[in-house]
């Protein structure tokens, strides 16, 4: 069964460093998403992406964040200058229609 | 605007007994509703979804949920719990077509299900 994959599973970085989180969505899906879950809090929507542009973004998704689909298979989330409060589990998701999203296993980002 | 409230942060049951995980939602549009499950160190797996067809929705692993518009509820049930059901469960809402945030999922805070032998 096709699945969404994410790498790395765990990323440790120093505050102020740039990180790129990688996702490979399900191959025939057209809609892509990033969510995050800070420890002990709800899963929060960050951004949705369709047709090579952002469809919607949350207030969390400020200028420090960017997304890109650099080729036909990858979907990345970049954080330019990480802060301590960016420490969270980041989930990538994809869907072929807008109502059912399939999630990857997540990348745990730890900012020191 | 949409929101989801899961009424219990923890539920503990014995193996073989029924499971009830409660969820209430609020949505400005006719919503799509989902239950996802997250096992330790695993990703979010779709259990079932409601998208304005039958109000009783059957999912994987014997779970089902009933959409009750009058009560704005979407509770998850299973007749007989299994040890492998121990996980965290998330109730999720998305506006269906017509919503300005179509595709944006809003999660409840999660319910941790513990199953005792």
XYZ file of N, CA, C and O in Angstrom, chain A:
448
model
N 0.840 -1.189 0.000
C 0.000 0.000 0.000
C 0.882 1.248 0.000
O 1.823 1.358 0.785
N 0.578 2.207 -0.871
C 1.395 3.429 -0.919
C 1.336 4.171 0.405
O 0.298 4.165 1.080
N 2.433 4.824 0.753
C 2.451 5.586 1.988
C 3.326 6.817 1.834
O 4.182 6.899 0.954
N 3.093 7.752 2.727
C 3.895 8.963 2.786
C 5.125 8.661 3.634
O 5.015 8.064 4.709
N 6.279 9.058 3.140
C 7.511 8.850 3.902
C 8.130 10.196 4.254
O 7.959 11.185 3.521
N 8.840 10.223 5.385
C 9.482 11.445 5.839
C 10.890 11.126 6.332
O 11.117 10.094 6.982
N 11.803 12.033 6.016
C 13.169 11.909 6.524
C 13.684 13.280 6.951
O 13.276 14.308 6.374
N 14.550 13.338 7.949
C 14.910 12.230 8.824
C 13.806 11.959 9.840
O 12.852 12.730 9.926
N 13.920 10.917 10.600
C 12.938 10.651 11.641
C 13.178 11.565 12.833
O 12.234 11.934 13.532
N 14.424 11.936 13.053
C 14.764 12.838 14.150
C 15.874 13.771 13.689
O 16.857 13.322 13.098
N 15.660 15.066 13.920
C 16.641 16.078 13.533
C 16.947 16.933 14.756
O 16.039 17.480 15.376
N 18.232 17.025 15.073
C 18.659 17.893 16.169
C 19.468 19.031 15.568
O 20.354 18.806 14.734
N 19.166 20.251 15.964
C 19.851 21.403 15.401
C 20.075 22.458 16.475
O 19.440 22.441 17.533
N 20.973 23.368 16.193
C 21.226 24.483 17.093
C 20.318 25.647 16.717
O 20.018 25.878 15.532
N 19.910 26.389 17.706
C 19.095 27.579 17.487
C 19.773 28.498 16.468
O 20.985 28.721 16.524
N 18.986 28.998 15.524
C 19.517 29.874 14.501
C 19.938 29.174 13.221
O 20.155 29.839 12.198
N 20.022 27.853 13.275
C 20.403 27.100 12.086
C 19.195 26.858 11.186
O 18.044 26.844 11.643
N 19.477 26.613 9.940
C 18.438 26.264 8.968
C 18.244 24.753 8.948
O 19.218 23.998 9.061
N 17.008 24.333 8.846
C 16.731 22.904 8.683
C 15.772 22.701 7.515
O 14.944 23.573 7.218
N 15.919 21.584 6.874
C 14.999 21.191 5.812
C 14.462 19.808 6.145
O 15.233 18.863 6.349
N 13.162 19.716 6.209
C 12.503 18.437 6.467
C 11.962 17.912 5.144
O 11.378 18.658 4.358
N 12.141 16.623 4.941
C 11.835 16.035 3.648
C 10.631 15.103 3.733
O 10.462 14.373 4.708
N 9.865 15.134 2.678
C 8.672 14.305 2.584
C 8.541 13.786 1.159
O 8.808 14.514 0.205
N 8.148 12.528 1.039
C 7.780 11.990 -0.267
C 6.308 11.606 -0.182
O 5.953 10.617 0.458
N 5.440 12.405 -0.788
C 4.004 12.107 -0.759
C 3.675 10.868 -1.596
O 4.512 10.363 -2.341
N 2.441 10.411 -1.468
C 1.957 9.317 -2.304
C 1.946 9.789 -3.756
O 1.521 10.921 -4.044
N 2.368 8.927 -4.662
C 2.781 9.376 -5.991
C 1.690 10.044 -6.828
O 1.978 10.945 -7.595
N 0.452 9.639 -6.730
C -0.571 10.251 -7.580
C -1.335 11.365 -6.865
O -2.334 11.863 -7.382
N -0.856 11.772 -5.704
C -1.544 12.826 -4.955
C -1.131 14.203 -5.462
O -0.021 14.402 -5.958
N -2.067 15.139 -5.327
C -1.860 16.480 -5.870
C -1.819 17.565 -4.804
O -1.375 18.676 -5.066
N -2.283 17.226 -3.592
C -2.361 18.202 -2.508
C -1.401 17.778 -1.398
O -1.349 16.606 -1.030
N -0.674 18.741 -0.870
C 0.354 18.434 0.113
C 0.232 19.389 1.289
O -0.172 20.548 1.131
N 0.588 18.872 2.451
C 0.366 19.619 3.684
C 1.524 19.390 4.655
O 2.168 18.341 4.640
N 1.709 20.367 5.532
C 2.548 20.196 6.709
C 1.743 20.572 7.944
O 1.016 21.580 7.944
N 1.913 19.740 8.976
C 1.335 19.995 10.285
C 2.455 19.847 11.306
O 3.481 19.225 11.043
N 2.224 20.397 12.500
C 3.189 20.145 13.555
C 2.452 19.884 14.870
O 1.309 20.307 15.065
N 3.158 19.195 15.755
C 2.600 18.910 17.077
C 3.685 19.172 18.107
O 4.644 18.393 18.227
N 3.533 20.273 18.828
C 4.419 20.540 19.945
C 4.048 19.581 21.067
O 2.863 19.266 21.271
N 5.037 19.092 21.784
C 4.812 18.098 22.831
C 3.708 18.532 23.785
O 3.752 19.627 24.345
N 2.698 17.682 23.919
C 1.607 17.970 24.840
C 0.514 18.850 24.269
O -0.451 19.157 24.974
N 0.656 19.266 23.010
C -0.347 20.142 22.411
C -1.014 19.462 21.215
O -0.649 18.370 20.822
N -1.999 20.158 20.655
C -2.720 19.612 19.519
C -1.867 19.608 18.261
O -0.932 20.404 18.118
N -2.230 18.756 17.333
C -1.662 18.821 15.990
C -2.208 20.076 15.321
O -3.429 20.318 15.321
N -1.300 20.895 14.763
C -1.697 22.178 14.174
C -1.373 22.217 12.686
O -0.283 21.805 12.271
N -2.276 22.750 11.921
C -2.064 22.959 10.491
C -1.024 24.058 10.277
O -1.059 25.108 10.930
N -0.101 23.818 9.358
C 0.873 24.841 8.989
C 0.570 25.410 7.604
O 0.438 26.627 7.431
N 0.490 24.523 6.607
C 0.410 25.004 5.233
C -0.152 23.913 4.339
O 0.021 22.726 4.592
N -0.848 24.355 3.290
C -1.266 23.437 2.232
C -0.705 23.939 0.914
O -0.480 25.146 0.725
N -0.502 23.007 -0.015
C 0.239 23.314 -1.240
C -0.400 22.560 -2.381
O -0.666 21.358 -2.278
N -0.673 23.273 -3.461
C -1.299 22.646 -4.634
C -0.851 23.374 -5.879
O -0.762 24.609 -5.886
N -0.571 22.632 -6.916
C -0.214 23.231 -8.206
C 0.971 24.182 -8.054
O 0.977 25.288 -8.619
N 1.932 23.753 -7.267
C 3.185 24.489 -7.077
C 3.047 25.837 -6.385
O 3.911 26.719 -6.556
N 1.987 25.976 -5.611
C 1.895 27.188 -4.816
C 1.138 26.918 -3.519
O 0.392 25.951 -3.414
N 1.361 27.792 -2.561
C 0.682 27.660 -1.277
C -0.795 27.992 -1.452
O -1.147 29.023 -2.017
N -1.660 27.083 -0.982
C -3.107 27.302 -1.027
C -3.569 28.063 0.206
O -4.416 28.940 0.116
N -3.045 27.665 1.336
C -3.409 28.301 2.584
C -2.280 28.110 3.590
O -1.555 27.129 3.532
N -2.127 29.054 4.477
C -1.134 28.923 5.534
C -1.708 29.474 6.828
O -2.566 30.350 6.821
N -1.205 28.941 7.936
C -1.670 29.400 9.236
C -0.823 30.569 9.714
O 0.191 30.928 9.097
N -1.232 31.138 10.835
C -0.474 32.251 11.423
C 0.925 31.807 11.850
O 1.846 32.606 11.919
N 1.048 30.516 12.146
C 2.348 29.991 12.563
C 3.355 30.082 11.418
O 4.543 30.308 11.624
N 2.883 29.900 10.218
C 3.725 29.802 9.025
C 4.164 31.201 8.612
O 3.602 31.801 7.695
N 5.166 31.721 9.327
C 5.633 33.080 9.025
C 6.792 33.036 8.037
O 7.052 32.008 7.401
N 7.495 34.141 7.910
C 8.549 34.253 6.894
C 9.731 33.317 7.135
O 10.582 33.164 6.255
N 9.789 32.736 8.327
C 10.867 31.792 8.613
C 10.641 30.440 7.940
O 11.553 29.633 7.843
N 9.405 30.206 7.541
C 9.043 28.923 6.950
C 8.882 29.053 5.433
O 8.422 30.085 4.933
N 9.227 28.002 4.736
C 8.931 27.939 3.309
C 8.741 26.482 2.916
O 9.218 25.571 3.596
N 8.012 26.277 1.839
C 7.809 24.934 1.310
C 8.169 24.933 -0.158
O 8.093 25.951 -0.839
N 8.523 23.738 -0.606
C 8.959 23.616 -1.989
C 8.721 22.202 -2.466
O 8.784 21.247 -1.695
N 8.412 22.110 -3.745
C 8.347 20.794 -4.382
C 9.424 20.816 -5.465
O 9.157 21.158 -6.607
N 10.645 20.469 -5.087
C 11.784 20.683 -5.989
C 11.796 19.766 -7.208
O 12.417 20.087 -8.206
N 11.118 18.633 -7.093
C 11.049 17.720 -8.227
C 9.683 17.042 -8.183
O 8.811 17.461 -7.435
N 9.501 15.986 -8.969
C 8.179 15.379 -9.045
C 7.791 14.532 -7.869
O 6.661 14.059 -7.792
N 8.717 14.341 -6.910
C 8.392 13.421 -5.834
C 8.553 14.007 -4.439
O 7.863 13.590 -3.523
N 9.426 14.974 -4.256
C 9.696 15.467 -2.916
C 8.890 16.706 -2.583
O 8.523 17.497 -3.457
N 8.649 16.878 -1.292
C 7.957 18.067 -0.773
C 8.681 18.438 0.510
O 8.741 17.644 1.436
N 9.270 19.637 0.549
C 10.117 19.984 1.679
C 9.564 21.154 2.475
O 8.861 22.025 1.934
N 9.908 21.154 3.751
C 9.613 22.272 4.648
C 10.948 22.804 5.143
O 11.750 22.050 5.697
N 11.187 24.089 4.924
C 12.427 24.718 5.370
C 12.123 25.710 6.478
O 11.176 26.511 6.366
N 12.921 25.645 7.520
C 12.873 26.653 8.573
C 14.206 27.374 8.525
O 15.259 26.749 8.726
N 14.183 28.662 8.245
C 15.429 29.386 7.943
C 16.309 29.566 9.167
O 17.506 29.371 9.114
N 15.748 29.981 10.242
C 16.520 30.257 11.455
C 15.725 29.711 12.632
O 14.806 30.360 13.135
N 16.092 28.512 13.039
C 15.256 27.817 14.017
C 15.288 28.486 15.390
O 16.312 29.065 15.803
N 14.152 28.388 16.072
C 14.005 28.886 17.424
C 13.704 27.708 18.335
O 13.294 26.641 17.879
N 13.903 27.913 19.629
C 13.614 26.840 20.577
C 12.165 26.360 20.440
O 11.895 25.160 20.536
N 11.263 27.296 20.209
C 9.837 26.958 20.137
C 9.444 26.229 18.856
O 8.289 25.843 18.701
N 10.399 26.066 17.938
C 10.124 25.257 16.745
C 10.268 23.761 17.028
O 9.945 22.933 16.163
N 10.756 23.410 18.195
C 10.877 21.995 18.556
C 9.488 21.372 18.574
O 8.591 21.837 19.284
N 9.319 20.346 17.783
C 8.002 19.722 17.626
C 8.142 18.505 16.728
O 9.192 18.257 16.142
N 7.046 17.761 16.614
C 6.945 16.710 15.604
C 6.288 17.332 14.386
O 5.237 17.964 14.513
N 6.902 17.182 13.238
C 6.372 17.739 12.000
C 5.853 16.602 11.126
O 6.586 15.663 10.811
N 4.590 16.714 10.750
C 3.954 15.703 9.915
C 3.695 16.251 8.522
O 3.167 17.352 8.363
N 4.025 15.467 7.545
C 3.667 15.743 6.167
C 2.440 14.902 5.822
O 2.272 13.788 6.341
N 1.577 15.429 4.980
C 0.408 14.680 4.527
C 0.166 14.973 3.054
O 0.608 16.001 2.532
N -0.530 14.060 2.416
C -0.909 14.287 1.024
C -2.296 13.723 0.773
O -2.788 12.881 1.537
N -2.938 14.207 -0.281
C -4.260 13.710 -0.641
C -4.462 13.862 -2.146
O -3.862 14.725 -2.780
N -5.352 12.995 -2.682
C -5.688 13.154 -4.102
C -6.928 14.013 -4.271
O -7.122 14.648 -5.300
N -7.790 14.005 -3.272
C -8.886 14.968 -3.221
C -8.760 15.671 -1.876
O -7.967 15.276 -1.032
N -9.574 16.674 -1.663
C -9.311 17.532 -0.509
C -9.807 16.980 0.817
O -9.554 17.570 1.839
N -10.511 15.838 0.801
C -11.106 15.472 2.073
C -10.387 14.388 2.851
O -10.649 14.220 4.027
N -9.492 13.656 2.281
C -8.849 12.555 2.998
C -7.342 12.676 2.855
O -6.803 12.513 1.768
N -6.701 12.953 3.959
C -5.258 13.150 3.956
C -4.566 11.962 4.591
O -5.017 11.428 5.610
N -3.449 11.593 4.002
C -2.645 10.482 4.482
C -1.339 11.054 5.020
O -0.664 11.827 4.335
N -1.009 10.619 6.226
C 0.105 11.223 6.938
C 1.347 10.343 6.927
O 1.257 9.115 6.942
N 2.491 11.006 6.950
C 3.740 10.310 7.159
C 3.986 10.071 8.641
O 3.206 10.514 9.487
N 5.092 9.390 8.950
C 5.389 9.046 10.347
C 5.907 10.206 11.177
O 6.001 10.095 12.400
N 6.258 11.310 10.519
C 6.709 12.480 11.260
C 8.215 12.592 11.374
O 8.949 11.600 11.283
N 8.670 13.834 11.534
C 10.063 14.134 11.865
C 10.063 14.879 13.188
O 9.405 15.923 13.309
N 10.791 14.331 14.143
C 10.898 15.034 15.429
C 12.055 16.012 15.334
O 13.203 15.618 15.150
N 11.763 17.303 15.436
C 12.780 18.353 15.396
C 13.062 18.824 16.816
O 12.137 19.223 17.529
N 14.323 18.772 17.176
C 14.760 19.274 18.483
C 15.725 20.420 18.251
O 16.752 20.256 17.586
N 15.370 21.590 18.773
C 16.218 22.772 18.638
C 16.867 23.041 19.994
O 16.173 23.212 21.008
N 18.206 23.065 19.993
C 18.945 23.258 21.251
C 19.447 24.687 21.394
O 19.664 25.384 20.387
